[in-house]
PDB file of C-alpha atoms and ligand atoms in Angstrom:
ATOM      1  CA  UNK A   1     -21.927  -7.728   0.564  1.00 90.00           C
ATOM      2  CA  UNK A   2     -20.337  -8.127  -2.879  1.00 93.00           C
ATOM      3  CA  UNK A   3     -17.331  -6.037  -3.783  1.00 96.00           C
ATOM      4  CA  UNK A   4     -18.026  -2.753  -5.626  1.00 96.00           C
ATOM      5  CA  UNK A   5     -14.889  -1.685  -7.582  1.00 95.00           C
ATOM      6  CA  UNK A   6     -13.773   1.944  -7.519  1.00 94.00           C
ATOM      7  CA  UNK A   7     -11.618   3.865 -10.030  1.00 91.00           C
ATOM      8  CA  UNK A   8      -8.020   2.672  -9.999  1.00 93.00           C
ATOM      9  CA  UNK A   9      -6.093   5.921 -10.111  1.00 93.00           C
ATOM     10  CA  UNK A  10      -6.460   8.898  -7.759  1.00 87.00           C
ATOM     11  CA  UNK A  11      -5.680  11.518 -10.369  1.00 90.00           C
ATOM     12  CA  UNK A  12      -8.160  14.238  -9.466  1.00 91.00           C
ATOM     13  CA  UNK A  13      -6.167  17.146  -7.898  1.00 93.00           C
ATOM     14  CA  UNK A  14      -8.771  17.870  -5.163  1.00 91.00           C
ATOM     15  CA  UNK A  15      -9.015  14.192  -4.292  1.00 90.00           C
ATOM     16  CA  UNK A  16      -5.228  13.826  -4.223  1.00 94.00           C
ATOM     17  CA  UNK A  17      -4.791  16.929  -2.044  1.00 93.00           C
ATOM     18  CA  UNK A  18      -7.459  15.804   0.446  1.00 90.00           C
ATOM     19  CA  UNK A  19      -5.783  12.397   0.634  1.00 92.00           C
ATOM     20  CA  UNK A  20      -2.293  13.848   1.042  1.00 93.00           C
ATOM     21  CA  UNK A  21      -3.411  16.176   3.854  1.00 92.00           C
ATOM     22  CA  UNK A  22      -5.558  13.624   5.707  1.00 90.00           C
ATOM     23  CA  UNK A  23      -4.553  12.377   9.133  1.00 90.00           C
ATOM     24  CA  UNK A  24      -3.250   8.839   8.563  1.00 94.00           C
ATOM     25  CA  UNK A  25      -1.072   8.825  11.693  1.00 95.00           C
ATOM     26  CA  UNK A  26      -2.771   5.785  13.229  1.00 95.00           C
ATOM     27  CA  UNK A  27      -2.891   3.392  10.226  1.00 96.00           C
ATOM     28  CA  UNK A  28       0.437   4.498   8.774  1.00 98.00           C
ATOM     29  CA  UNK A  29       2.332   4.194  12.053  1.00 98.00           C
ATOM     30  CA  UNK A  30       0.604   0.824  12.439  1.00 98.00           C
ATOM     31  CA  UNK A  31       1.955  -0.139   8.998  1.00 98.00           C
ATOM     32  CA  UNK A  32       5.522   0.404  10.229  1.00 98.00           C
ATOM     33  CA  UNK A  33       4.894  -1.290  13.587  1.00 98.00           C
ATOM     34  CA  UNK A  34       3.343  -4.332  11.893  1.00 98.00           C
ATOM     35  CA  UNK A  35       6.202  -4.543   9.402  1.00 98.00           C
ATOM     36  CA  UNK A  36       8.654  -4.632  12.329  1.00 98.00           C
ATOM     37  CA  UNK A  37       6.531  -7.242  14.123  1.00 98.00           C
ATOM     38  CA  UNK A  38       6.355  -9.471  11.025  1.00 98.00           C
ATOM     39  CA  UNK A  39      10.078  -9.203  10.216  1.00 98.00           C
ATOM     40  CA  UNK A  40      11.909  -8.738  13.544  1.00 97.00           C
ATOM     41  CA  UNK A  41      15.147 -10.124  12.085  1.00 96.00           C
ATOM     42  CA  UNK A  42      15.229  -8.085   8.857  1.00 98.00           C
ATOM     43  CA  UNK A  43      18.552  -6.288   8.471  1.00 95.00           C
ATOM     44  CA  UNK A  44      16.748  -3.037   7.585  1.00 96.00           C
ATOM     45  CA  UNK A  45      18.956  -2.017   4.688  1.00 97.00           C
ATOM     46  CA  UNK A  46      18.910  -1.854   0.897  1.00 98.00           C
ATOM     47  CA  UNK A  47      16.472  -0.798  -1.823  1.00 98.00           C
ATOM     48  CA  UNK A  48      12.775  -0.875  -0.975  1.00 98.00           C
ATOM     49  CA  UNK A  49       9.898  -0.698  -3.459  1.00 98.00           C
ATOM     50  CA  UNK A  50       6.555   0.858  -2.397  1.00 98.00           C
ATOM     51  CA  UNK A  51       3.850  -0.178  -4.883  1.00 98.00           C
ATOM     52  CA  UNK A  52       1.049   2.416  -5.252  1.00 98.00           C
ATOM     53  CA  UNK A  53       2.903   4.968  -3.106  1.00 98.00           C
ATOM     54  CA  UNK A  54       0.446   7.869  -3.573  1.00 97.00           C
ATOM     55  CA  UNK A  55       1.895  11.051  -2.013  1.00 97.00           C
ATOM     56  CA  UNK A  56       4.614   9.034  -0.287  1.00 97.00           C
ATOM     57  CA  UNK A  57       3.755   9.128   3.415  1.00 97.00           C
ATOM     58  CA  UNK A  58       4.552   5.412   3.825  1.00 98.00           C
ATOM     59  CA  UNK A  59       7.841   5.953   1.919  1.00 98.00           C
ATOM     60  CA  UNK A  60       8.791   8.741   4.337  1.00 97.00           C
ATOM     61  CA  UNK A  61       7.866   6.776   7.441  1.00 97.00           C
ATOM     62  CA  UNK A  62       9.686   3.692   6.187  1.00 98.00           C
ATOM     63  CA  UNK A  63      12.801   5.711   5.369  1.00 97.00           C
ATOM     64  CA  UNK A  64      12.743   7.236   8.864  1.00 96.00           C
ATOM     65  CA  UNK A  65      12.216   3.860  10.512  1.00 97.00           C
ATOM     66  CA  UNK A  66      15.044   2.210   8.527  1.00 98.00           C
ATOM     67  CA  UNK A  67      17.821   4.789   7.979  1.00 96.00           C
ATOM     68  CA  UNK A  68      19.908   2.434   5.792  1.00 97.00           C
ATOM     69  CA  UNK A  69      17.264   2.084   3.102  1.00 98.00           C
ATOM     70  CA  UNK A  70      16.605   3.820  -0.205  1.00 98.00           C
ATOM     71  CA  UNK A  71      12.932   3.862  -1.206  1.00 98.00           C
ATOM     72  CA  UNK A  72      11.457   3.841  -4.700  1.00 98.00           C
ATOM     73  CA  UNK A  73       7.734   4.605  -4.695  1.00 98.00           C
ATOM     74  CA  UNK A  74       5.707   3.978  -7.837  1.00 98.00           C
ATOM     75  CA  UNK A  75       2.256   5.319  -8.665  1.00 98.00           C
ATOM     76  CA  UNK A  76       0.421   6.113 -11.898  1.00 97.00           C
ATOM     77  CA  UNK A  77      -1.386   9.205 -10.574  1.00 96.00           C
ATOM     78  CA  UNK A  78       0.509  12.384 -11.462  1.00 96.00           C
ATOM     79  CA  UNK A  79      -1.632  14.427  -9.044  1.00 96.00           C
ATOM     80  CA  UNK A  80      -0.432  12.277  -6.138  1.00 97.00           C
ATOM     81  CA  UNK A  81       3.218  12.289  -7.232  1.00 97.00           C
ATOM     82  CA  UNK A  82       3.202  16.066  -7.713  1.00 96.00           C
ATOM     83  CA  UNK A  83       2.184  16.642  -4.075  1.00 96.00           C
ATOM     84  CA  UNK A  84       4.480  13.884  -2.817  1.00 97.00           C
ATOM     85  CA  UNK A  85       7.547  15.297  -4.592  1.00 96.00           C
ATOM     86  CA  UNK A  86       6.864  18.818  -3.265  1.00 94.00           C
ATOM     87  CA  UNK A  87       6.463  17.455   0.276  1.00 94.00           C
ATOM     88  CA  UNK A  88       9.695  15.476  -0.051  1.00 94.00           C
ATOM     89  CA  UNK A  89      11.695  18.551  -1.031  1.00 91.00           C
ATOM     90  CA  UNK A  90      10.722  20.040   2.354  1.00 90.00           C
ATOM     91  CA  UNK A  91      12.302  17.110   4.223  1.00 90.00           C
ATOM     92  CA  UNK A  92      15.819  15.770   4.576  1.00 83.00           C
ATOM     93  CA  UNK A  93      14.684  12.533   2.947  1.00 91.00           C
ATOM     94  CA  UNK A  94      14.665  13.505  -0.722  1.00 89.00           C
ATOM     95  CA  UNK A  95      18.137  11.972  -1.216  1.00 92.00           C
ATOM     96  CA  UNK A  96      16.771   8.580  -0.135  1.00 97.00           C
ATOM     97  CA  UNK A  97      13.296   8.562  -1.660  1.00 98.00           C
ATOM     98  CA  UNK A  98      12.358   8.685  -5.336  1.00 97.00           C
ATOM     99  CA  UNK A  99       8.729   8.833  -6.450  1.00 98.00           C
ATOM    100  CA  UNK A 100       8.324   7.337  -9.917  1.00 98.00           C
ATOM    101  CA  UNK A 101       5.408   7.547 -12.331  1.00 98.00           C
ATOM    102  CA  UNK A 102       4.405   4.102 -13.483  1.00 97.00           C
ATOM    103  CA  UNK A 103       1.309   2.019 -14.071  1.00 97.00           C
ATOM    104  CA  UNK A 104       1.166  -1.478 -12.614  1.00 97.00           C
ATOM    105  CA  UNK A 105       1.704  -3.912 -14.136  1.00 94.00           C
ATOM    106  CA  UNK A 106       4.477  -2.951 -16.527  1.00 91.00           C
ATOM    107  CA  UNK A 107       5.951   0.119 -14.828  1.00 95.00           C
ATOM    108  CA  UNK A 108       9.557   0.916 -15.760  1.00 93.00           C
ATOM    109  CA  UNK A 109      11.578   1.044 -12.539  1.00 97.00           C
ATOM    110  CA  UNK A 110      15.238   1.969 -11.914  1.00 96.00           C
ATOM    111  CA  UNK A 111      16.100  -1.437 -10.436  1.00 98.00           C
ATOM    112  CA  UNK A 112      15.542  -5.019 -11.522  1.00 97.00           C
ATOM    113  CA  UNK A 113      14.964  -6.310  -7.986  1.00 98.00           C
ATOM    114  CA  UNK A 114      14.409  -4.952  -4.488  1.00 98.00           C
ATOM    115  CA  UNK A 115      15.515  -5.949  -0.970  1.00 98.00           C
ATOM    116  CA  UNK A 116      11.970  -5.402   0.326  1.00 98.00           C
ATOM    117  CA  UNK A 117       8.578  -4.776  -1.301  1.00 98.00           C
ATOM    118  CA  UNK A 118       5.816  -2.940   0.557  1.00 98.00           C
ATOM    119  CA  UNK A 119       2.383  -1.641  -0.380  1.00 98.00           C
ATOM    120  CA  UNK A 120      -0.370   0.156   1.518  1.00 98.00           C
ATOM    121  CA  UNK A 121      -3.937   0.593   0.286  1.00 97.00           C
ATOM    122  CA  UNK A 122      -3.200  -0.224  -3.349  1.00 98.00           C
ATOM    123  CA  UNK A 123      -4.858  -3.637  -3.590  1.00 98.00           C
ATOM    124  CA  UNK A 124      -8.462  -2.443  -3.215  1.00 98.00           C
ATOM    125  CA  UNK A 125      -7.981  -0.005  -6.113  1.00 97.00           C
ATOM    126  CA  UNK A 126      -6.866  -2.643  -8.582  1.00 97.00           C
ATOM    127  CA  UNK A 127      -9.340  -3.977 -11.097  1.00 94.00           C
ATOM    128  CA  UNK A 128      -7.008  -6.922 -11.579  1.00 97.00           C
ATOM    129  CA  UNK A 129      -5.405  -7.758  -8.234  1.00 98.00           C
ATOM    130  CA  UNK A 130      -2.747  -9.766 -10.078  1.00 98.00           C
ATOM    131  CA  UNK A 131      -1.123  -6.413 -10.916  1.00 98.00           C
ATOM    132  CA  UNK A 132       0.050  -6.346  -7.294  1.00 98.00           C
ATOM    133  CA  UNK A 133       1.037  -9.998  -6.974  1.00 98.00           C
ATOM    134  CA  UNK A 134       2.849 -10.007 -10.322  1.00 98.00           C
ATOM    135  CA  UNK A 135       4.686  -6.886  -9.133  1.00 98.00           C
ATOM    136  CA  UNK A 136       5.727  -8.742  -5.989  1.00 98.00           C
ATOM    137  CA  UNK A 137       6.980 -11.700  -8.045  1.00 98.00           C
ATOM    138  CA  UNK A 138       8.709  -9.438 -10.531  1.00 97.00           C
ATOM    139  CA  UNK A 139      10.572  -7.218  -8.069  1.00 98.00           C
ATOM    140  CA  UNK A 140      11.103  -8.989  -4.723  1.00 98.00           C
ATOM    141  CA  UNK A 141      14.504 -10.666  -4.576  1.00 98.00           C
ATOM    142  CA  UNK A 142      14.936 -13.970  -2.729  1.00 98.00           C
ATOM    143  CA  UNK A 143      14.816 -13.446   1.060  1.00 97.00           C
ATOM    144  CA  UNK A 144      13.124 -10.061   0.611  1.00 98.00           C
ATOM    145  CA  UNK A 145      10.363  -9.270   3.098  1.00 98.00           C
ATOM    146  CA  UNK A 146       7.048  -8.528   1.383  1.00 98.00           C
ATOM    147  CA  UNK A 147       4.464  -6.585   3.377  1.00 98.00           C
ATOM    148  CA  UNK A 148       1.061  -5.449   2.108  1.00 98.00           C
ATOM    149  CA  UNK A 149      -1.607  -3.736   4.199  1.00 98.00           C
ATOM    150  CA  UNK A 150      -5.045  -2.817   2.943  1.00 98.00           C
ATOM    151  CA  UNK A 151      -8.611  -2.183   3.946  1.00 98.00           C
ATOM    152  CA  UNK A 152     -10.978  -5.079   4.509  1.00 98.00           C
ATOM    153  CA  UNK A 153     -14.516  -5.059   3.089  1.00 98.00           C
ATOM    154  CA  UNK A 154     -17.094  -4.896   5.901  1.00 98.00           C
ATOM    155  CA  UNK A 155     -20.187  -7.099   6.037  1.00 96.00           C
ATOM    156  CA  UNK A 156     -22.631  -4.355   4.991  1.00 96.00           C
ATOM    157  CA  UNK A 157     -22.939  -0.786   3.740  1.00 96.00           C
ATOM    158  CA  UNK A 158     -24.127   0.238   7.209  1.00 97.00           C
ATOM    159  CA  UNK A 159     -20.933  -1.120   8.695  1.00 97.00           C
ATOM    160  CA  UNK A 160     -18.921   0.829   6.093  1.00 98.00           C
ATOM    161  CA  UNK A 161     -20.833   4.009   6.983  1.00 97.00           C
ATOM    162  CA  UNK A 162     -20.138   3.431  10.675  1.00 98.00           C
ATOM    163  CA  UNK A 163     -16.397   3.022   9.981  1.00 98.00           C
ATOM    164  CA  UNK A 164     -16.374   6.307   8.050  1.00 97.00           C
ATOM    165  CA  UNK A 165     -18.029   8.024  11.040  1.00 97.00           C
ATOM    166  CA  UNK A 166     -15.546   6.484  13.454  1.00 96.00           C
ATOM    167  CA  UNK A 167     -12.364   7.209  11.533  1.00 95.00           C
ATOM    168  CA  UNK A 168     -13.096  10.158   9.218  1.00 93.00           C
ATOM    169  CA  UNK A 169     -15.670  12.232  11.122  1.00 92.00           C
ATOM    170  CA  UNK A 170     -13.878  15.565  10.734  1.00 87.00           C
ATOM    171  CA  UNK A 171     -12.397  14.978   7.274  1.00 89.00           C
ATOM    172  CA  UNK A 172     -13.486  16.747   4.029  1.00 90.00           C
ATOM    173  CA  UNK A 173     -16.430  15.188   2.179  1.00 92.00           C
ATOM    174  CA  UNK A 174     -14.243  14.072  -0.753  1.00 90.00           C
ATOM    175  CA  UNK A 175     -12.103  12.024   1.629  1.00 91.00           C
ATOM    176  CA  UNK A 176     -15.087  10.548   3.501  1.00 94.00           C
ATOM    177  CA  UNK A 177     -16.645   9.516   0.207  1.00 94.00           C
ATOM    178  CA  UNK A 178     -13.348   7.982  -1.010  1.00 93.00           C
ATOM    179  CA  UNK A 179     -12.988   6.051   2.261  1.00 96.00           C
ATOM    180  CA  UNK A 180     -16.542   4.695   1.941  1.00 97.00           C
ATOM    181  CA  UNK A 181     -15.969   3.608  -1.658  1.00 97.00           C
ATOM    182  CA  UNK A 182     -12.626   2.074  -0.700  1.00 97.00           C
ATOM    183  CA  UNK A 183     -14.230  -0.039   2.031  1.00 98.00           C
ATOM    184  CA  UNK A 184     -16.805  -1.337  -0.463  1.00 98.00           C
ATOM    185  CA  UNK A 185     -14.015  -2.131  -2.957  1.00 98.00           C
ATOM    186  CA  UNK A 186     -11.738  -3.878  -0.474  1.00 98.00           C
ATOM    187  CA  UNK A 187     -10.961  -7.601  -0.446  1.00 98.00           C
ATOM    188  CA  UNK A 188     -11.297 -10.146   2.344  1.00 98.00           C
ATOM    189  CA  UNK A 189      -8.794 -12.682   3.619  1.00 98.00           C
ATOM    190  CA  UNK A 190     -10.240 -15.628   1.694  1.00 98.00           C
ATOM    191  CA  UNK A 191     -10.382 -13.579  -1.535  1.00 98.00           C
ATOM    192  CA  UNK A 192      -6.734 -12.599  -1.136  1.00 98.00           C
ATOM    193  CA  UNK A 193      -5.727 -16.213  -0.574  1.00 98.00           C
ATOM    194  CA  UNK A 194      -7.539 -17.055  -3.835  1.00 98.00           C
ATOM    195  CA  UNK A 195      -5.557 -14.303  -5.620  1.00 98.00           C
ATOM    196  CA  UNK A 196      -2.312 -15.688  -4.218  1.00 98.00           C
ATOM    197  CA  UNK A 197      -3.183 -19.207  -5.381  1.00 98.00           C
ATOM    198  CA  UNK A 198      -3.710 -17.870  -8.924  1.00 98.00           C
ATOM    199  CA  UNK A 199      -0.343 -16.096  -8.712  1.00 98.00           C
ATOM    200  CA  UNK A 200       1.326 -19.302  -7.510  1.00 98.00           C
ATOM    201  CA  UNK A 201       2.386 -17.660  -4.225  1.00 98.00           C
ATOM    202  CA  UNK A 202       2.202 -19.971  -1.203  1.00 98.00           C
ATOM    203  CA  UNK A 203       4.679 -18.109   1.014  1.00 98.00           C
ATOM    204  CA  UNK A 204       2.551 -15.141   2.078  1.00 98.00           C
ATOM    205  CA  UNK A 205       0.248 -15.179   5.132  1.00 98.00           C
ATOM    206  CA  UNK A 206      -2.984 -13.198   5.112  1.00 98.00           C
ATOM    207  CA  UNK A 207      -4.522 -11.985   8.378  1.00 98.00           C
ATOM    208  CA  UNK A 208      -7.214  -9.620   9.586  1.00 98.00           C
ATOM    209  CA  UNK A 209      -5.852  -6.643  11.503  1.00 97.00           C
ATOM    210  CA  UNK A 210      -8.138  -4.684  13.820  1.00 96.00           C
ATOM    211  CA  UNK A 211     -11.602  -3.656  12.648  1.00 96.00           C
ATOM    212  CA  UNK A 212     -10.864  -2.647   9.033  1.00 98.00           C
ATOM    213  CA  UNK A 213      -7.518  -3.896   7.734  1.00 98.00           C
ATOM    214  CA  UNK A 214      -5.817  -6.986   6.385  1.00 98.00           C
ATOM    215  CA  UNK A 215      -2.098  -7.662   6.236  1.00 98.00           C
ATOM    216  CA  UNK A 216      -0.240  -9.950   3.837  1.00 98.00           C
ATOM    217  CA  UNK A 217       3.337 -10.785   4.727  1.00 98.00           C
ATOM    218  CA  UNK A 218       6.206 -13.192   4.284  1.00 98.00           C
ATOM    219  CA  UNK A 219       9.794 -13.572   3.135  1.00 98.00           C
ATOM    220  CA  UNK A 220      10.195 -14.536  -0.491  1.00 98.00           C
ATOM    221  CA  UNK A 221      11.835 -17.958  -0.460  1.00 97.00           C
ATOM    222  CA  UNK A 222      14.996 -18.692  -2.455  1.00 94.00           C
ATOM    223  CA  UNK A 223      14.308 -20.189  -5.916  1.00 87.00           C
TER     224      UNK A 223
HETATM  225  C1  LIG B   1      -5.343   4.856  -1.503  1.00 77.21           C
HETATM  226  S1  LIG B   1      -3.931   5.348  -2.368  1.00 77.21           S
HETATM  227  C2  LIG B   1      -2.639   4.762  -1.296  1.00 77.21           C
HETATM  228  C3  LIG B   1      -1.420   5.609  -1.382  1.00 77.21           C
HETATM  229  C4  LIG B   1      -0.291   5.243  -0.413  1.00 77.21           C
HETATM  230  N1  LIG B   1       0.157   3.887  -0.573  1.00 77.21           N
HETATM  231  C5  LIG B   1      -0.675   5.463   1.009  1.00 77.21           C
HETATM  232  O1  LIG B   1      -0.774   4.501   1.768  1.00 77.21           O
HETATM  233  O2  LIG B   1      -0.898   6.612   1.392  1.00 77.21           O
HETATM  234  C6  LIG B   1      -3.824   4.199  -3.720  1.00 77.21           C
HETATM  235  C7  LIG B   1      -2.857   4.637  -4.795  1.00 77.21           C
HETATM  236  O3  LIG B   1      -2.692   3.595  -5.748  1.00 77.21           O
HETATM  237  C8  LIG B   1      -2.562   4.175  -7.027  1.00 77.21           C
HETATM  238  N2  LIG B   1      -2.871   3.157  -8.043  1.00 77.21           N
HETATM  239  C9  LIG B   1      -4.032   2.507  -8.212  1.00 77.21           C
HETATM  240  N3  LIG B   1      -3.947   1.631  -9.215  1.00 77.21           N
HETATM  241  C10 LIG B   1      -2.683   1.719  -9.707  1.00 77.21           C
HETATM  242  C11 LIG B   1      -1.967   1.062 -10.756  1.00 77.21           C
HETATM  243  N4  LIG B   1      -2.556   0.111 -11.504  1.00 77.21           N
HETATM  244  N5  LIG B   1      -0.687   1.396 -10.977  1.00 77.21           N
HETATM  245  C12 LIG B   1      -0.079   2.358 -10.212  1.00 77.21           C
HETATM  246  N6  LIG B   1      -0.712   3.018  -9.214  1.00 77.21           N
HETATM  247  C13 LIG B   1      -1.990   2.700  -8.958  1.00 77.21           C
HETATM  248  C14 LIG B   1      -3.530   5.338  -6.988  1.00 77.21           C
HETATM  249  O4  LIG B   1      -3.237   6.310  -7.966  1.00 77.21           O
HETATM  250  C15 LIG B   1      -3.333   5.854  -5.572  1.00 77.21           C
HETATM  251  O5  LIG B   1      -2.357   6.867  -5.510  1.00 77.21           O
END
């Protein structure tokens, strides 16, 4: 099944609210667990950049998992950031997490470089996937861990429909429809390796994870 792109930004308020209130406990806790498994020796401190942060759930989980980090999340969708900033104010984490409006590539960020770069579920939204890989090259300092997790495109529409039934049965229709479109827009391991070759990145591994995800990970080597 060929890839079917979806809109890049999640700027519709109803869509953003459904996404922000969805139950992502399983994949988002898996994101943190996989990060730890990929980088068992990382010192767990410094400035971390979350590309395509949405309402910031990964930022919050990462900040809780690594108490010596400060997280900058960047996203171009104001609707997502609005919810994320309100949610942050209700936690003790707002001193350590900043959600920044910015479109990738080219976003203006507070720091030149980051001690770690992470991203969850951004890649499948991008019309030009190089926006992510150029962001990694632009912002990850030498020795920084880079960890990207995303959906993986299934073999058929029927398989995508079955995944929606399995993982989003009780969710609102707007979220189920978004999930379906996201699966159809997602990339596969070999496509991601081709993107990395174009970017000149040979230090990231790409692997399937479970029945619907891929992970991309590696330490940025010194120049
Ligand atoms: C599926 S959401 C993932 C949000 C968050 N990372 C998470 O895991 O919950 C994808 C996000 O990427 C953002 N996005 C897509 N293309 C973007 C771009 N070119 N620049 C900045 N943000 C972008 C969307 O607005 C959306 O909030």
